[in-house]
Coordinates of C-alpha atoms in Angstrom, one line a residue:
X28 CA 17.0 16.5 30.2
X29 CA 20.1 16.4 32.5
X30 CA 23.6 14.9 32.6
X31 CA 25.4 12.9 35.3
X32 CA 29.0 11.9 35.9
X33 CA 29.7 8.1 36.0
X34 CA 33.4 8.3 35.2
X35 CA 36.1 10.9 34.6
X36 CA 35.9 10.7 30.8
X37 CA 32.2 9.8 30.4
X38 CA 28.8 11.5 31.0
X39 CA 25.3 10.2 31.4
X40 CA 22.5 12.2 29.8
X41 CA 19.2 11.2 31.6
X42 CA 16.2 11.0 29.3
X43 CA 12.8 12.2 30.3
X44 CA 11.1 9.8 32.6
X45 CA 9.3 7.1 30.7
X46 CA 10.8 8.1 27.4
X47 CA 12.1 5.3 25.2
X48 CA 15.7 5.8 24.1
X49 CA 15.2 5.2 20.3
X50 CA 14.2 8.7 19.2
X51 CA 17.0 10.3 21.2
X52 CA 19.5 7.7 20.0
X53 CA 18.6 8.7 16.4
X54 CA 19.5 12.4 17.2
X55 CA 23.0 11.4 18.4
X56 CA 23.5 9.0 15.6
X57 CA 22.6 11.7 13.0
X58 CA 25.2 14.0 14.7
X59 CA 27.8 11.2 14.7
X60 CA 28.2 11.3 18.4
X61 CA 29.2 7.9 19.9
X62 CA 26.9 6.8 22.7
X63 CA 25.6 3.8 24.7
X64 CA 22.1 3.5 26.1
X65 CA 21.7 2.2 29.6
X66 CA 18.9 1.9 32.1
X67 CA 19.4 2.7 35.8
X68 CA 16.6 2.8 38.4
X69 CA 14.0 2.3 35.8
X70 CA 15.1 5.3 33.7
X71 CA 17.0 5.4 30.4
X72 CA 20.2 7.4 29.9
X73 CA 22.7 7.9 27.1
X74 CA 26.4 7.5 28.0
X75 CA 28.6 9.8 25.9
X76 CA 32.2 10.8 26.1
X77 CA 33.0 13.9 28.2
X78 CA 34.2 15.9 25.2
X79 CA 30.8 15.3 23.5
X80 CA 28.6 15.8 26.5
X81 CA 27.8 19.5 26.1
X82 CA 27.1 19.2 22.4
X83 CA 24.9 16.1 22.8
X84 CA 23.0 17.7 25.7
X85 CA 22.3 20.9 23.7
X86 CA 21.1 18.8 20.7
X87 CA 18.7 16.7 22.9
X88 CA 17.4 19.8 24.7
X89 CA 16.7 21.5 21.4
X90 CA 14.7 18.4 20.2
X91 CA 12.9 18.3 23.5
X92 CA 11.9 22.0 23.3
X93 CA 10.7 21.5 19.7
X94 CA 8.5 18.6 20.8
X95 CA 7.0 20.7 23.6
X96 CA 6.2 23.7 21.4
X97 CA 5.0 21.9 18.3
X98 CA 1.2 21.6 18.4
X99 CA -0.2 18.1 18.3
X100 CA -1.1 17.1 14.8
X101 CA -4.5 15.5 14.8
X102 CA -5.5 13.4 11.8
X103 CA -8.0 15.4 9.8
X104 CA -11.2 13.6 8.9
X105 CA -11.2 12.5 5.3
X106 CA -13.3 14.6 2.9
X107 CA -14.2 11.3 1.3
X108 CA -15.7 9.7 4.5
X109 CA -18.7 7.6 3.7
X110 CA -18.0 7.1 0.0
X111 CA -18.3 3.7 -1.6
X112 CA -15.4 3.6 -4.0
X113 CA -15.4 -0.1 -4.6
X114 CA -19.1 -0.5 -5.5
X115 CA -18.9 0.6 -9.2
X116 CA -16.3 -2.1 -10.1
X117 CA -18.1 -4.7 -7.9
X118 CA -21.2 -3.9 -10.0
X119 CA -19.1 -4.4 -13.2
X120 CA -18.0 -7.9 -12.0
X121 CA -21.6 -8.8 -11.4
X122 CA -22.9 -7.4 -14.7
X123 CA -20.3 -9.3 -16.8
X124 CA -21.0 -12.5 -14.8
X125 CA -24.7 -12.2 -15.7
X126 CA -23.8 -11.7 -19.4
X127 CA -20.9 -14.2 -19.7
X128 CA -21.8 -16.8 -17.1
X129 CA -19.1 -18.7 -15.3
X130 CA -16.1 -20.6 -16.7
X131 CA -17.8 -24.0 -16.5
X132 CA -20.0 -23.0 -19.4
X133 CA -16.9 -22.0 -21.5
X134 CA -18.7 -19.2 -23.3
X135 CA -17.3 -17.0 -26.1
X136 CA -16.7 -14.3 -23.4
X137 CA -13.9 -16.4 -21.9
X138 CA -12.4 -17.1 -25.4
X139 CA -12.4 -13.4 -26.1
X140 CA -11.4 -12.0 -22.7
X141 CA -9.3 -14.4 -20.6
X142 CA -5.7 -13.4 -19.8
X143 CA -4.2 -16.0 -22.1
X144 CA -0.5 -15.3 -21.7
X145 CA 0.4 -16.1 -25.3
X146 CA -2.2 -13.8 -26.6
X147 CA -1.4 -11.0 -24.1
X148 CA 2.3 -11.1 -25.0
X149 CA 1.4 -11.2 -28.7
X150 CA -0.2 -7.7 -28.3
X151 CA -3.7 -8.4 -27.1
X152 CA -3.3 -6.0 -24.2
X153 CA -7.0 -5.6 -23.5
X154 CA -7.1 -9.1 -22.0
X155 CA -5.4 -7.9 -18.9
X156 CA -8.5 -5.9 -18.2
X157 CA -11.2 -8.0 -19.6
X158 CA -9.9 -11.0 -17.6
X159 CA -10.7 -9.1 -14.4
X160 CA -14.4 -9.3 -15.1
X161 CA -14.5 -13.1 -15.7
X162 CA -14.9 -15.7 -12.9
X163 CA -14.5 -19.4 -12.7
X164 CA -17.3 -20.2 -10.3
X165 CA -19.9 -18.6 -8.0
X166 CA -17.7 -18.7 -5.0
X167 CA -14.9 -17.0 -6.9
X168 CA -17.3 -14.3 -8.1
X169 CA -19.0 -13.7 -4.7
X170 CA -15.6 -13.4 -2.9
X171 CA -14.3 -10.9 -5.4
X172 CA -17.5 -8.8 -5.4
X173 CA -17.5 -8.5 -1.7
X174 CA -13.8 -7.8 -1.4
X175 CA -13.9 -5.2 -4.2
X176 CA -16.8 -3.4 -2.6
X177 CA -15.2 -3.4 0.9
X178 CA -11.5 -2.8 0.2
X179 CA -12.2 -0.5 -2.7
X180 CA -14.4 1.6 -0.5
X181 CA -11.7 1.7 2.2
X182 CA -9.2 3.0 -0.3
X183 CA -11.7 5.4 -1.6
X184 CA -12.2 7.0 1.8
X185 CA -8.5 7.9 1.8
X186 CA -7.8 9.0 -1.7
X187 CA -11.2 9.4 -3.2
X188 CA -13.6 6.9 -4.9
X189 CA -12.5 7.9 -8.4
X190 CA -8.8 7.5 -7.7
X191 CA -9.5 4.2 -6.0
X192 CA -11.4 2.9 -9.0
X193 CA -8.5 3.9 -11.4
X194 CA -6.0 2.4 -9.0
X195 CA -7.9 -0.9 -8.9
X196 CA -8.1 -1.2 -12.6
X197 CA -4.4 -0.2 -13.0
X198 CA -3.0 -2.6 -10.4
X199 CA -5.3 -5.4 -11.7
X200 CA -4.2 -4.9 -15.3
X201 CA -0.5 -4.6 -14.3
X202 CA -0.7 -7.7 -12.2
X203 CA -2.2 -9.7 -15.0
X204 CA 0.4 -8.5 -17.5
X205 CA 3.3 -9.3 -15.2
X206 CA 1.8 -12.7 -14.5
X207 CA 1.6 -13.4 -18.2
X208 CA 5.1 -12.2 -18.8
X209 CA 6.6 -14.4 -16.0
X210 CA 4.6 -17.5 -16.8
X211 CA 5.3 -17.3 -20.6
X212 CA 3.1 -18.8 -23.3
X213 CA 1.3 -21.5 -21.5
X214 CA -0.9 -19.8 -18.9
X215 CA -4.4 -18.5 -18.7
X216 CA -6.2 -16.8 -15.9
X217 CA -9.4 -15.0 -15.0
X218 CA -10.8 -13.2 -12.0
X219 CA -10.9 -9.9 -10.2
X220 CA -8.8 -11.2 -7.4
X221 CA -5.7 -9.6 -9.1
X222 CA -7.3 -6.2 -8.6
X223 CA -8.4 -7.1 -5.1
X224 CA -4.8 -7.9 -4.0
X225 CA -3.8 -4.7 -5.9
X226 CA -6.0 -2.8 -3.4
X227 CA -4.4 -4.7 -0.5
X228 CA -1.0 -3.7 -1.8
X229 CA -2.1 -0.1 -2.5
X230 CA -3.4 0.3 1.1
X231 CA -0.2 -1.2 2.4
X232 CA 2.1 1.1 0.4
X233 CA -0.1 4.2 1.1
X234 CA 0.0 3.4 4.8
X235 CA 3.8 2.9 4.8
X236 CA 4.4 6.3 3.4
X237 CA 1.5 8.4 4.9
X238 CA 2.1 7.3 8.5
X239 CA 5.4 9.2 8.4
X240 CA 4.1 12.3 6.8
X241 CA 5.8 11.6 3.4
X242 CA 9.2 11.3 5.1
X243 CA 11.4 8.3 4.7
X244 CA 10.4 6.0 7.6
X245 CA 13.1 4.9 9.9
X246 CA 11.0 2.5 11.9
X247 CA 7.8 0.7 11.3
X248 CA 7.3 1.5 7.6
X249 CA 7.5 -2.2 6.8
X250 CA 4.6 -3.1 9.1
X251 CA 1.7 -2.3 6.8
X252 CA 3.5 -4.1 3.9
X253 CA 4.1 -7.1 6.2
X254 CA 0.4 -7.1 7.2
X255 CA -0.5 -7.1 3.5
X256 CA 1.8 -10.0 2.8
X257 CA 0.1 -11.8 5.7
X258 CA -3.3 -11.3 4.0
X259 CA -1.8 -12.5 0.7
X260 CA -0.5 -15.6 2.4
X261 CA -3.8 -16.2 4.2
X262 CA -6.3 -15.6 1.4
X263 CA -4.2 -15.5 -1.8
X264 CA -3.0 -19.1 -1.7
X265 CA -4.7 -22.5 -1.9
X266 CA -5.9 -25.0 -4.5
X267 CA -7.1 -23.7 -7.8
X268 CA -5.6 -20.3 -7.1
X269 CA -3.5 -18.2 -9.4
X270 CA -0.7 -17.4 -7.0
X271 CA 1.2 -15.3 -9.5
X272 CA -1.7 -13.1 -10.3
X273 CA -2.3 -12.4 -6.7
X274 CA 1.4 -11.7 -5.9
X275 CA 1.9 -9.4 -8.9
X276 CA -1.3 -7.5 -8.2
X277 CA -0.1 -7.0 -4.7
X278 CA 3.3 -5.8 -5.8
X279 CA 1.8 -3.4 -8.4
X280 CA -0.4 -2.1 -5.6
X281 CA 2.5 -1.4 -3.3
X282 CA 4.1 0.7 -6.1
X283 CA 0.9 2.6 -6.7
X284 CA 0.2 3.0 -3.0
X285 CA 3.6 4.5 -2.3
X286 CA 3.1 6.9 -5.2
X287 CA -0.3 7.9 -3.9
X288 CA 1.2 8.4 -0.4
X289 CA 3.9 10.8 -1.8
X290 CA 1.4 12.6 -4.0
X291 CA -1.5 12.7 -1.5
X292 CA -1.5 16.5 -0.9
X293 CA -2.0 16.9 -4.7
X294 CA -4.5 14.2 -5.4
X295 CA -7.8 15.3 -7.1
X296 CA -10.5 16.7 -4.9
X297 CA -14.2 15.9 -4.8
X298 CA -15.1 17.4 -8.1
X299 CA -12.7 15.1 -10.0
X300 CA -13.9 11.9 -8.4
X301 CA -17.0 11.1 -10.6
X302 CA -15.1 11.6 -13.8
X303 CA -12.3 9.4 -12.5
X304 CA -14.7 6.7 -11.5
X305 CA -16.2 6.8 -15.0
X306 CA -12.7 6.6 -16.5
X307 CA -12.0 3.5 -14.5
X308 CA -15.2 1.8 -15.4
X309 CA -15.1 2.9 -19.1
X310 CA -11.5 1.6 -19.5
X311 CA -12.8 -1.9 -18.7
X312 CA -15.8 -1.4 -21.1
X313 CA -13.4 -0.1 -23.8
X314 CA -11.2 -3.2 -23.3
X315 CA -14.3 -5.4 -24.0
X316 CA -15.2 -3.3 -27.0
X317 CA -11.7 -3.9 -28.5
X318 CA -11.9 -7.6 -27.5
X319 CA -15.1 -8.1 -29.5
X320 CA -14.0 -5.8 -32.4
X321 CA -10.8 -7.8 -32.8
X322 CA -12.6 -11.2 -33.2

């Protein structure tokens, strides 16, 4: 890091060769030192007033020295590598489909468990969970089973399979409730895709926070969320699709994902994962028990 003299009242601080100006600009901006970035002979420099030159140079040299002495932080392999966090709920979707059939048959299961907005808002809260297990057709079921198994397992490798299972149930239920609240009384929906897009949102929120070490991100934090929105637009829209359920599941996932990102150092370890997996699965089973008991 060195300075140069372009004019009597200005100084140029040359940045390390090949270094982009943005990180160094942030240092001067944080110190409220006026500057202007310029490139000369293929090398970036920051132009500052002569009165600020010494202070600015000392700040940048201190940051440069810190970067040289700080050991490189390698991403530690996850202790949950190889886990299949999405499989238990995928098995639940299949099991209920075998028992209830598909919506074309209009079985009592759909009468008891669909996310009928009027009934949800009247106090039948369990429907936001039971509706996750019901599917309109074979294609709907197959897509959700595969997506739950794959995306849920991806989340489980980061936060643990049990935490992932609880997060899927929580975001799916929250998405269904918000969807019912927004649509009002004349809306009905079924399907695990609300939970699937909850996982997409959770992964996006988790990545947005974790990639910056739990610090507020100045740059790039929006990229994982934008990628999730792209997936939502690509796979979450179309004919015979409940757009609201997908959107609200995704938004609920972002909130949960950001929370998990901030709390990641304190998340439960391996020993807690089986009980949490059981809690997620049993919460859906309990919702069905209440549904049948209330008929």
